[in-house]
mmCIF file of N, CA and C in Angstrom:
data_model
loop_
_atom_site.group_PDB
_atom_site.id
_atom_site.type_symbol
_atom_site.label_atom_id
_atom_site.label_comp_id
_atom_site.label_asym_id
_atom_site.label_seq_id
_atom_site.Cartn_x
_atom_site.Cartn_y
_atom_site.Cartn_z
ATOM 1 N N MET A 1 0.771 -1.203 -0.013
ATOM 2 C CA MET A 1 0.046 0.086 0.068
ATOM 3 C C MET A 1 0.888 1.183 0.051
ATOM 4 N N LEU A 2 0.474 2.135 -0.869
ATOM 5 C CA LEU A 2 1.384 3.493 -1.005
ATOM 6 C C LEU A 2 0.983 4.220 0.348
ATOM 7 N N ASP A 3 1.859 5.108 0.696
ATOM 8 C CA ASP A 3 1.613 5.961 1.808
ATOM 9 C C ASP A 3 0.433 6.859 1.388
ATOM 10 N N PRO A 4 -0.231 7.426 2.428
ATOM 11 C CA PRO A 4 -1.487 8.250 2.126
ATOM 12 C C PRO A 4 -1.136 9.514 1.212
ATOM 13 N N GLN A 5 -0.111 10.117 1.334
ATOM 14 C CA GLN A 5 0.268 11.294 0.684
ATOM 15 C C GLN A 5 0.542 11.055 -0.964
ATOM 16 N N THR A 6 1.157 9.854 -1.101
ATOM 17 C CA THR A 6 1.385 9.336 -2.487
ATOM 18 C C THR A 6 0.102 9.005 -3.186
ATOM 19 N N LEU A 7 -0.929 8.339 -2.467
ATOM 20 C CA LEU A 7 -2.198 8.183 -3.072
ATOM 21 C C LEU A 7 -2.884 9.426 -3.224
ATOM 22 N N ALA A 8 -2.723 10.538 -2.426
ATOM 23 C CA ALA A 8 -3.435 11.670 -2.689
ATOM 24 C C ALA A 8 -2.792 12.364 -3.879
ATOM 25 N N ASP A 9 -1.503 12.293 -4.105
ATOM 26 C CA ASP A 9 -0.791 13.066 -5.229
ATOM 27 C C ASP A 9 -1.188 12.367 -6.425
ATOM 28 N N ARG A 10 -1.377 10.962 -6.413
ATOM 29 C CA ARG A 10 -1.793 10.206 -7.598
ATOM 30 C C ARG A 10 -3.262 10.557 -7.982
ATOM 31 N N TYR A 11 -4.137 10.582 -6.938
ATOM 32 C CA TYR A 11 -5.597 10.961 -7.196
ATOM 33 C C TYR A 11 -5.696 12.464 -7.831
ATOM 34 N N VAL A 12 -4.978 13.373 -7.393
ATOM 35 C CA VAL A 12 -5.048 14.801 -7.939
ATOM 36 C C VAL A 12 -4.471 14.759 -9.203
ATOM 37 N N ALA A 13 -3.564 14.009 -9.627
ATOM 38 C CA ALA A 13 -2.748 14.037 -10.782
ATOM 39 C C ALA A 13 -3.847 13.516 -11.945
ATOM 40 N N VAL A 14 -4.830 12.680 -11.556
ATOM 41 C CA VAL A 14 -5.772 12.177 -12.535
ATOM 42 C C VAL A 14 -6.590 13.371 -12.948
ATOM 43 N N TRP A 15 -7.020 14.402 -12.121
ATOM 44 C CA TRP A 15 -7.959 15.390 -12.465
ATOM 45 C C TRP A 15 -7.193 16.422 -13.285
ATOM 46 N N ASN A 16 -5.712 16.510 -13.339
ATOM 47 C CA ASN A 16 -4.952 17.421 -14.071
ATOM 48 C C ASN A 16 -4.726 16.824 -15.406
ATOM 49 N N GLU A 17 -4.769 15.342 -15.545
ATOM 50 C CA GLU A 17 -4.277 14.835 -16.741
ATOM 51 C C GLU A 17 -5.092 15.135 -18.015
ATOM 52 N N ALA A 18 -4.373 15.589 -19.072
ATOM 53 C CA ALA A 18 -5.095 16.164 -20.293
ATOM 54 C C ALA A 18 -5.267 14.849 -21.420
ATOM 55 N N ASP A 19 -4.296 13.966 -21.314
ATOM 56 C CA ASP A 19 -4.414 12.917 -22.271
ATOM 57 C C ASP A 19 -5.387 11.915 -21.802
ATOM 58 N N GLU A 20 -6.460 11.537 -22.674
ATOM 59 C CA GLU A 20 -7.469 10.715 -22.409
ATOM 60 C C GLU A 20 -7.057 9.320 -21.961
ATOM 61 N N THR A 21 -6.130 8.712 -22.718
ATOM 62 C CA THR A 21 -5.684 7.388 -22.431
ATOM 63 C C THR A 21 -4.903 7.284 -21.181
ATOM 64 N N ARG A 22 -4.043 8.223 -20.946
ATOM 65 C CA ARG A 22 -3.208 8.151 -19.556
ATOM 66 C C ARG A 22 -4.402 8.420 -18.408
ATOM 67 N N ARG A 23 -5.371 9.364 -18.633
ATOM 68 C CA ARG A 23 -6.332 9.615 -17.591
ATOM 69 C C ARG A 23 -7.075 8.213 -17.320
ATOM 70 N N ARG A 24 -7.470 7.623 -18.504
ATOM 71 C CA ARG A 24 -8.348 6.394 -18.246
ATOM 72 C C ARG A 24 -7.565 5.330 -17.594
ATOM 73 N N ASN A 25 -6.300 5.109 -17.778
ATOM 74 C CA ASN A 25 -5.305 4.183 -17.278
ATOM 75 C C ASN A 25 -5.210 4.485 -15.742
ATOM 76 N N ALA A 26 -5.022 5.882 -15.495
ATOM 77 C CA ALA A 26 -4.841 6.220 -13.993
ATOM 78 C C ALA A 26 -6.073 6.023 -13.267
ATOM 79 N N ILE A 27 -7.336 6.262 -13.835
ATOM 80 C CA ILE A 27 -8.408 5.953 -13.063
ATOM 81 C C ILE A 27 -8.625 4.460 -12.739
ATOM 82 N N SER A 28 -8.281 3.651 -13.739
ATOM 83 C CA SER A 28 -8.298 2.117 -13.574
ATOM 84 C C SER A 28 -7.218 1.575 -12.583
ATOM 85 N N ALA A 29 -6.274 2.294 -12.384
ATOM 86 C CA ALA A 29 -5.256 1.870 -11.514
ATOM 87 C C ALA A 29 -5.619 2.460 -10.060
ATOM 88 N N LEU A 30 -6.347 3.591 -10.039
ATOM 89 C CA LEU A 30 -6.664 3.993 -8.583
ATOM 90 C C LEU A 30 -7.942 3.472 -7.992
ATOM 91 N N TRP A 31 -9.089 3.334 -8.756
ATOM 92 C CA TRP A 31 -10.340 2.920 -8.382
ATOM 93 C C TRP A 31 -10.490 1.297 -8.752
ATOM 94 N N VAL A 32 -11.287 0.474 -7.880
ATOM 95 C CA VAL A 32 -11.852 -0.788 -8.339
ATOM 96 C C VAL A 32 -12.717 -0.602 -9.505
ATOM 97 N N PRO A 33 -12.952 -1.512 -10.383
ATOM 98 C CA PRO A 33 -13.949 -1.439 -11.429
ATOM 99 C C PRO A 33 -15.302 -1.040 -11.108
ATOM 100 N N ASN A 34 -15.722 -1.347 -9.872
ATOM 101 C CA ASN A 34 -17.201 -0.783 -9.567
ATOM 102 C C ASN A 34 -17.056 0.428 -8.607
ATOM 103 N N GLY A 35 -15.803 1.208 -8.694
ATOM 104 C CA GLY A 35 -15.580 2.283 -7.651
ATOM 105 C C GLY A 35 -16.571 3.251 -7.817
ATOM 106 N N GLN A 36 -16.917 4.131 -6.742
ATOM 107 C CA GLN A 36 -17.978 5.082 -6.706
ATOM 108 C C GLN A 36 -17.246 6.396 -6.166
ATOM 109 N N HIS A 37 -17.970 7.505 -6.687
ATOM 110 C CA HIS A 37 -17.400 8.862 -6.407
ATOM 111 C C HIS A 37 -18.716 9.631 -6.064
ATOM 112 N N PHE A 38 -18.721 10.442 -4.899
ATOM 113 C CA PHE A 38 -19.982 11.123 -4.615
ATOM 114 C C PHE A 38 -19.547 12.591 -4.418
ATOM 115 N N VAL A 39 -20.337 13.577 -4.950
ATOM 116 C CA VAL A 39 -20.048 14.987 -4.667
ATOM 117 C C VAL A 39 -21.197 15.826 -4.977
ATOM 118 N N GLU A 40 -21.693 16.506 -4.028
ATOM 119 C CA GLU A 40 -22.921 17.379 -4.160
ATOM 120 C C GLU A 40 -24.075 16.863 -4.868
ATOM 121 N N GLY A 41 -24.645 15.766 -4.591
ATOM 122 C CA GLY A 41 -25.807 15.225 -5.032
ATOM 123 C C GLY A 41 -25.461 14.489 -6.351
ATOM 124 N N ARG A 42 -24.251 14.510 -6.817
ATOM 125 C CA ARG A 42 -23.933 13.800 -8.120
ATOM 126 C C ARG A 42 -23.033 12.532 -7.670
ATOM 127 N N GLN A 43 -23.141 11.448 -8.573
ATOM 128 C CA GLN A 43 -22.483 10.202 -8.279
ATOM 129 C C GLN A 43 -22.055 9.684 -9.658
ATOM 130 N N ALA A 44 -20.802 8.953 -9.387
ATOM 131 C CA ALA A 44 -20.267 8.166 -10.551
ATOM 132 C C ALA A 44 -19.984 6.861 -10.024
ATOM 133 N N ARG A 45 -20.229 5.737 -10.874
ATOM 134 C CA ARG A 45 -20.043 4.394 -10.417
ATOM 135 C C ARG A 45 -19.515 3.583 -11.728
ATOM 136 N N GLY A 46 -18.348 3.144 -11.421
ATOM 137 C CA GLY A 46 -17.615 2.268 -12.535
ATOM 138 C C GLY A 46 -16.781 3.263 -13.293
ATOM 139 N N TYR A 47 -15.921 2.505 -14.111
ATOM 140 C CA TYR A 47 -14.924 3.334 -14.920
ATOM 141 C C TYR A 47 -15.563 4.314 -15.741
ATOM 142 N N GLU A 48 -16.576 3.966 -16.560
ATOM 143 C CA GLU A 48 -17.155 4.920 -17.587
ATOM 144 C C GLU A 48 -17.678 6.143 -16.916
ATOM 145 N N GLU A 49 -18.493 6.024 -15.784
ATOM 146 C CA GLU A 49 -18.965 7.236 -15.353
ATOM 147 C C GLU A 49 -17.823 7.932 -14.448
ATOM 148 N N LEU A 50 -16.986 7.319 -13.900
ATOM 149 C CA LEU A 50 -15.724 7.917 -13.242
ATOM 150 C C LEU A 50 -14.955 8.683 -14.321
ATOM 151 N N GLU A 51 -14.763 8.199 -15.562
ATOM 152 C CA GLU A 51 -14.015 8.860 -16.660
ATOM 153 C C GLU A 51 -14.806 10.074 -17.044
ATOM 154 N N LYS A 52 -16.238 10.048 -17.177
ATOM 155 C CA LYS A 52 -17.085 11.117 -17.539
ATOM 156 C C LYS A 52 -16.850 12.302 -16.499
ATOM 157 N N ARG A 53 -16.934 11.826 -15.212
ATOM 158 C CA ARG A 53 -16.861 12.868 -14.195
ATOM 159 C C ARG A 53 -15.614 13.749 -14.170
ATOM 160 N N VAL A 54 -14.544 12.823 -14.223
ATOM 161 C CA VAL A 54 -13.049 13.503 -14.245
ATOM 162 C C VAL A 54 -12.865 14.405 -15.460
ATOM 163 N N ARG A 55 -13.397 13.839 -16.608
ATOM 164 C CA ARG A 55 -13.181 14.491 -17.914
ATOM 165 C C ARG A 55 -14.004 15.852 -17.793
ATOM 166 N N GLY A 56 -15.143 15.886 -17.206
ATOM 167 C CA GLY A 56 -15.915 17.133 -17.112
ATOM 168 C C GLY A 56 -15.222 18.053 -16.275
ATOM 169 N N SER A 57 -14.711 17.723 -15.112
ATOM 170 C CA SER A 57 -14.010 18.639 -14.234
ATOM 171 C C SER A 57 -12.743 19.115 -14.878
ATOM 172 N N HIS A 58 -11.995 18.159 -15.588
ATOM 173 C CA HIS A 58 -10.825 18.697 -16.181
ATOM 174 C C HIS A 58 -11.077 19.657 -17.194
ATOM 175 N N GLU A 59 -12.111 19.366 -18.080
ATOM 176 C CA GLU A 59 -12.327 20.345 -19.117
ATOM 177 C C GLU A 59 -12.667 21.667 -18.587
ATOM 178 N N ARG A 60 -13.580 21.871 -17.557
ATOM 179 C CA ARG A 60 -14.126 22.974 -17.105
ATOM 180 C C ARG A 60 -13.042 23.768 -16.316
ATOM 181 N N ASN A 61 -12.365 23.096 -15.520
ATOM 182 C CA ASN A 61 -11.521 23.759 -14.514
ATOM 183 C C ASN A 61 -10.103 23.992 -14.961
ATOM 184 N N VAL A 62 -9.531 22.775 -15.580
ATOM 185 C CA VAL A 62 -8.143 22.937 -16.027
ATOM 186 C C VAL A 62 -7.989 23.491 -17.560
ATOM 187 N N ARG A 63 -8.563 22.782 -18.301
ATOM 188 C CA ARG A 63 -8.563 23.215 -19.782
ATOM 189 C C ARG A 63 -9.077 24.639 -20.141
ATOM 190 N N ASP A 64 -10.314 24.673 -19.761
ATOM 191 C CA ASP A 64 -11.070 25.988 -19.994
ATOM 192 C C ASP A 64 -10.575 27.346 -19.242
ATOM 193 N N ASP A 65 -10.575 26.917 -17.839
ATOM 194 C CA ASP A 65 -10.220 27.930 -16.805
ATOM 195 C C ASP A 65 -8.913 28.363 -16.475
ATOM 196 N N GLY A 66 -7.913 27.218 -16.958
ATOM 197 C CA GLY A 66 -6.594 27.397 -16.738
ATOM 198 C C GLY A 66 -5.999 27.429 -15.432
ATOM 199 N N ASN A 67 -6.643 26.415 -14.527
ATOM 200 C CA ASN A 67 -6.346 25.989 -13.290
ATOM 201 C C ASN A 67 -5.594 24.690 -13.205
ATOM 202 N N ARG A 68 -5.146 24.410 -12.042
ATOM 203 C CA ARG A 68 -4.560 23.108 -11.688
ATOM 204 C C ARG A 68 -4.909 22.621 -10.306
ATOM 205 N N PHE A 69 -4.859 21.405 -10.008
ATOM 206 C CA PHE A 69 -5.215 20.814 -8.677
ATOM 207 C C PHE A 69 -3.867 20.438 -8.117
ATOM 208 N N ARG A 70 -3.765 20.346 -6.717
ATOM 209 C CA ARG A 70 -2.634 19.870 -5.922
ATOM 210 C C ARG A 70 -3.228 19.384 -4.822
ATOM 211 N N ALA A 71 -2.532 18.256 -4.224
ATOM 212 C CA ALA A 71 -2.914 17.706 -2.848
ATOM 213 C C ALA A 71 -2.253 18.417 -1.898
ATOM 214 N N ALA A 72 -2.891 18.909 -0.803
ATOM 215 C CA ALA A 72 -2.137 19.818 0.276
ATOM 216 C C ALA A 72 -1.431 18.592 1.054
ATOM 217 N N PRO A 73 -0.486 18.998 1.660
ATOM 218 C CA PRO A 73 0.423 18.018 2.551
ATOM 219 C C PRO A 73 -0.554 17.654 3.884
ATOM 220 N N GLY A 74 -0.393 16.328 4.312
ATOM 221 C CA GLY A 74 -1.004 15.963 5.612
ATOM 222 C C GLY A 74 -1.907 14.941 5.344
ATOM 223 N N ALA A 75 -1.860 14.296 4.064
ATOM 224 C CA ALA A 75 -2.808 13.151 4.067
ATOM 225 C C ALA A 75 -2.553 12.190 5.072
ATOM 226 N N ARG A 76 -3.865 11.530 5.544
ATOM 227 C CA ARG A 76 -3.741 10.577 6.668
ATOM 228 C C ARG A 76 -4.608 9.261 6.271
ATOM 229 N N ARG A 77 -4.133 8.178 6.813
ATOM 230 C CA ARG A 77 -4.874 6.941 6.675
ATOM 231 C C ARG A 77 -5.143 6.423 8.096
ATOM 232 N N LEU A 78 -6.270 5.870 8.142
ATOM 233 C CA LEU A 78 -6.762 5.088 9.325
ATOM 234 C C LEU A 78 -7.476 3.797 8.774
ATOM 235 N N HIS A 79 -6.958 2.609 9.083
ATOM 236 C CA HIS A 79 -7.376 1.338 8.459
ATOM 237 C C HIS A 79 -7.738 1.493 6.948
ATOM 238 N N ASN A 80 -8.977 1.425 6.690
ATOM 239 C CA ASN A 80 -9.102 1.558 5.100
ATOM 240 C C ASN A 80 -9.703 2.798 4.845
ATOM 241 N N VAL A 81 -9.442 4.006 5.454
ATOM 242 C CA VAL A 81 -9.967 5.210 5.083
ATOM 243 C C VAL A 81 -8.672 6.152 4.878
ATOM 244 N N VAL A 82 -8.657 6.980 3.719
ATOM 245 C CA VAL A 82 -7.660 8.029 3.580
ATOM 246 C C VAL A 82 -8.333 9.339 3.522
ATOM 247 N N THR A 83 -7.995 10.398 4.142
ATOM 248 C CA THR A 83 -8.408 11.605 3.940
ATOM 249 C C THR A 83 -7.329 12.560 3.535
ATOM 250 N N PHE A 84 -7.612 13.542 2.779
ATOM 251 C CA PHE A 84 -6.564 14.749 2.433
ATOM 252 C C PHE A 84 -7.509 15.856 1.981
ATOM 253 N N HIS A 85 -6.804 17.013 1.993
ATOM 254 C CA HIS A 85 -7.387 18.165 1.247
ATOM 255 C C HIS A 85 -6.710 18.417 -0.112
ATOM 256 N N TRP A 86 -7.390 18.887 -1.105
ATOM 257 C CA TRP A 86 -6.866 19.292 -2.271
ATOM 258 C C TRP A 86 -7.066 20.732 -2.536
ATOM 259 N N GLU A 87 -6.438 21.254 -3.390
ATOM 260 C CA GLU A 87 -6.627 22.829 -3.682
ATOM 261 C C GLU A 87 -6.580 23.046 -5.308
ATOM 262 N N MET A 88 -7.275 23.943 -5.604
ATOM 263 C CA MET A 88 -7.404 24.427 -7.072
ATOM 264 C C MET A 88 -6.738 25.720 -7.140
ATOM 265 N N LEU A 89 -5.740 25.899 -7.943
ATOM 266 C CA LEU A 89 -4.955 27.292 -8.050
ATOM 267 C C LEU A 89 -4.721 27.451 -9.515
ATOM 268 N N PRO A 90 -4.530 28.680 -9.847
ATOM 269 C CA PRO A 90 -4.336 29.138 -11.195
ATOM 270 C C PRO A 90 -3.023 28.410 -11.770
ATOM 271 N N ALA A 91 -3.069 27.987 -13.010
ATOM 272 C CA ALA A 91 -1.946 27.116 -13.630
ATOM 273 C C ALA A 91 -0.484 27.842 -13.202
ATOM 274 N N ASN A 92 -0.486 29.063 -13.304
ATOM 275 C CA ASN A 92 0.823 29.702 -13.061
ATOM 276 C C ASN A 92 0.904 30.670 -11.682
ATOM 277 N N GLY A 93 0.071 30.180 -10.687
ATOM 278 C CA GLY A 93 0.091 30.917 -9.524
ATOM 279 C C GLY A 93 -0.008 30.028 -8.270
ATOM 280 N N ASP A 94 -0.017 30.613 -7.052
ATOM 281 C CA ASP A 94 -0.217 29.869 -5.822
ATOM 282 C C ASP A 94 -1.268 30.397 -4.997
ATOM 283 N N THR A 95 -2.239 31.170 -5.461
ATOM 284 C CA THR A 95 -3.340 31.645 -4.839
ATOM 285 C C THR A 95 -4.378 30.527 -4.815
ATOM 286 N N VAL A 96 -4.748 30.064 -3.774
ATOM 287 C CA VAL A 96 -5.677 28.828 -3.683
ATOM 288 C C VAL A 96 -7.220 29.462 -3.937
ATOM 289 N N LEU A 97 -7.749 28.907 -4.935
ATOM 290 C CA LEU A 97 -9.032 29.389 -5.411
ATOM 291 C C LEU A 97 -10.170 28.600 -4.674
ATOM 292 N N VAL A 98 -10.095 27.275 -4.375
ATOM 293 C CA VAL A 98 -10.930 26.391 -3.967
ATOM 294 C C VAL A 98 -10.143 25.356 -3.193
ATOM 295 N N ARG A 99 -10.661 24.966 -1.917
ATOM 296 C CA ARG A 99 -9.960 23.898 -1.178
ATOM 297 C C ARG A 99 -11.131 22.904 -0.968
ATOM 298 N N GLY A 100 -10.840 21.570 -1.031
ATOM 299 C CA GLY A 100 -11.792 20.491 -0.824
ATOM 300 C C GLY A 100 -11.252 19.467 0.088
ATOM 301 N N LEU A 101 -12.075 18.474 0.424
ATOM 302 C CA LEU A 101 -11.705 17.380 1.311
ATOM 303 C C LEU A 101 -12.068 16.151 0.575
ATOM 304 N N GLU A 102 -11.222 15.111 0.487
ATOM 305 C CA GLU A 102 -11.632 13.890 0.086
ATOM 306 C C GLU A 102 -11.473 12.863 1.118
ATOM 307 N N PHE A 103 -12.526 11.897 1.140
ATOM 308 C CA PHE A 103 -12.633 10.920 2.117
ATOM 309 C C PHE A 103 -12.772 9.660 1.329
ATOM 310 N N LEU A 104 -11.649 8.919 1.303
ATOM 311 C CA LEU A 104 -11.702 7.712 0.433
ATOM 312 C C LEU A 104 -11.712 6.335 1.237
ATOM 313 N N ILE A 105 -12.530 5.414 0.980
ATOM 314 C CA ILE A 105 -12.580 4.103 1.322
ATOM 315 C C ILE A 105 -11.837 3.253 0.411
ATOM 316 N N ILE A 106 -10.729 2.633 0.822
ATOM 317 C CA ILE A 106 -9.947 1.705 0.047
ATOM 318 C C ILE A 106 -9.965 0.300 0.425
ATOM 319 N N ASP A 107 -9.505 -0.450 -0.565
ATOM 320 C CA ASP A 107 -9.410 -1.958 -0.324
ATOM 321 C C ASP A 107 -7.965 -2.305 0.218
ATOM 322 N N ASP A 108 -7.853 -3.548 0.401
ATOM 323 C CA ASP A 108 -6.561 -4.004 1.010
ATOM 324 C C ASP A 108 -5.426 -3.713 -0.001
ATOM 325 N N GLU A 109 -5.601 -3.428 -1.202
ATOM 326 C CA GLU A 109 -4.511 -3.296 -2.242
ATOM 327 C C GLU A 109 -4.325 -1.636 -2.362
ATOM 328 N N GLY A 110 -5.090 -0.836 -1.662
ATOM 329 C CA GLY A 110 -5.113 0.637 -1.680
ATOM 330 C C GLY A 110 -5.814 1.182 -2.915
ATOM 331 N N ARG A 111 -6.773 0.470 -3.448
ATOM 332 C CA ARG A 111 -7.538 1.048 -4.561
ATOM 333 C C ARG A 111 -8.862 1.572 -3.959
ATOM 334 N N ILE A 112 -9.374 2.555 -4.568
ATOM 335 C CA ILE A 112 -10.611 3.216 -4.104
ATOM 336 C C ILE A 112 -11.884 2.493 -4.210
ATOM 337 N N LEU A 113 -12.490 2.292 -3.246
ATOM 338 C CA LEU A 113 -13.947 1.651 -3.334
ATOM 339 C C LEU A 113 -14.960 2.730 -3.378
ATOM 340 N N VAL A 114 -14.745 3.781 -2.473
ATOM 341 C CA VAL A 114 -15.791 4.678 -2.407
ATOM 342 C C VAL A 114 -15.013 6.030 -2.081
ATOM 343 N N ASP A 115 -15.474 7.234 -2.921
ATOM 344 C CA ASP A 115 -14.729 8.477 -2.854
ATOM 345 C C ASP A 115 -15.734 9.502 -2.523
ATOM 346 N N TYR A 116 -15.640 10.188 -1.393
ATOM 347 C CA TYR A 116 -16.592 11.181 -1.073
ATOM 348 C C TYR A 116 -15.835 12.561 -1.050
ATOM 349 N N GLN A 117 -16.354 13.523 -1.852
ATOM 350 C CA GLN A 117 -15.642 14.779 -2.212
ATOM 351 C C GLN A 117 -16.486 15.911 -1.541
ATOM 352 N N PHE A 118 -15.740 16.579 -0.572
ATOM 353 C CA PHE A 118 -16.572 17.680 0.110
ATOM 354 C C PHE A 118 -15.802 19.026 -0.380
ATOM 355 N N PHE A 119 -16.655 20.057 -1.018
ATOM 356 C CA PHE A 119 -15.933 21.429 -1.289
ATOM 357 C C PHE A 119 -17.202 22.229 -1.230
ATOM 358 N N PRO A 120 -16.844 23.609 -0.829
ATOM 359 C CA PRO A 120 -15.482 23.888 -0.188
ATOM 360 C C PRO A 120 -15.370 23.189 1.130
ATOM 361 N N ALA A 121 -14.137 23.096 1.413
ATOM 362 C CA ALA A 121 -13.746 22.423 2.760
ATOM 363 C C ALA A 121 -12.908 23.320 3.724
#
């Protein structure tokens, strides 16, 4: 199992990834096939829906608005739960525009079973 900060960094990298094939491969490496993601009344289940959710966020926030995401230091793990904060910043700046909280339930291999996203956090 990766340490929690490495998992957080890999998770955030998916949302920044512009290449669809690399993004799809990263999603399948991070989540189990029937993995779930929940945020503000929306949900995604399975790779196809996860890809659609991540692609939509990437297009809106990264590609169109010129931002980037990063994992804040301090990711933590307790049994099968990993929590960390993420931040959205301008691509060429350090001003935090949005901060969120990720609550991940992982399997024994460190892959995401359920992903709860809270923002702002």
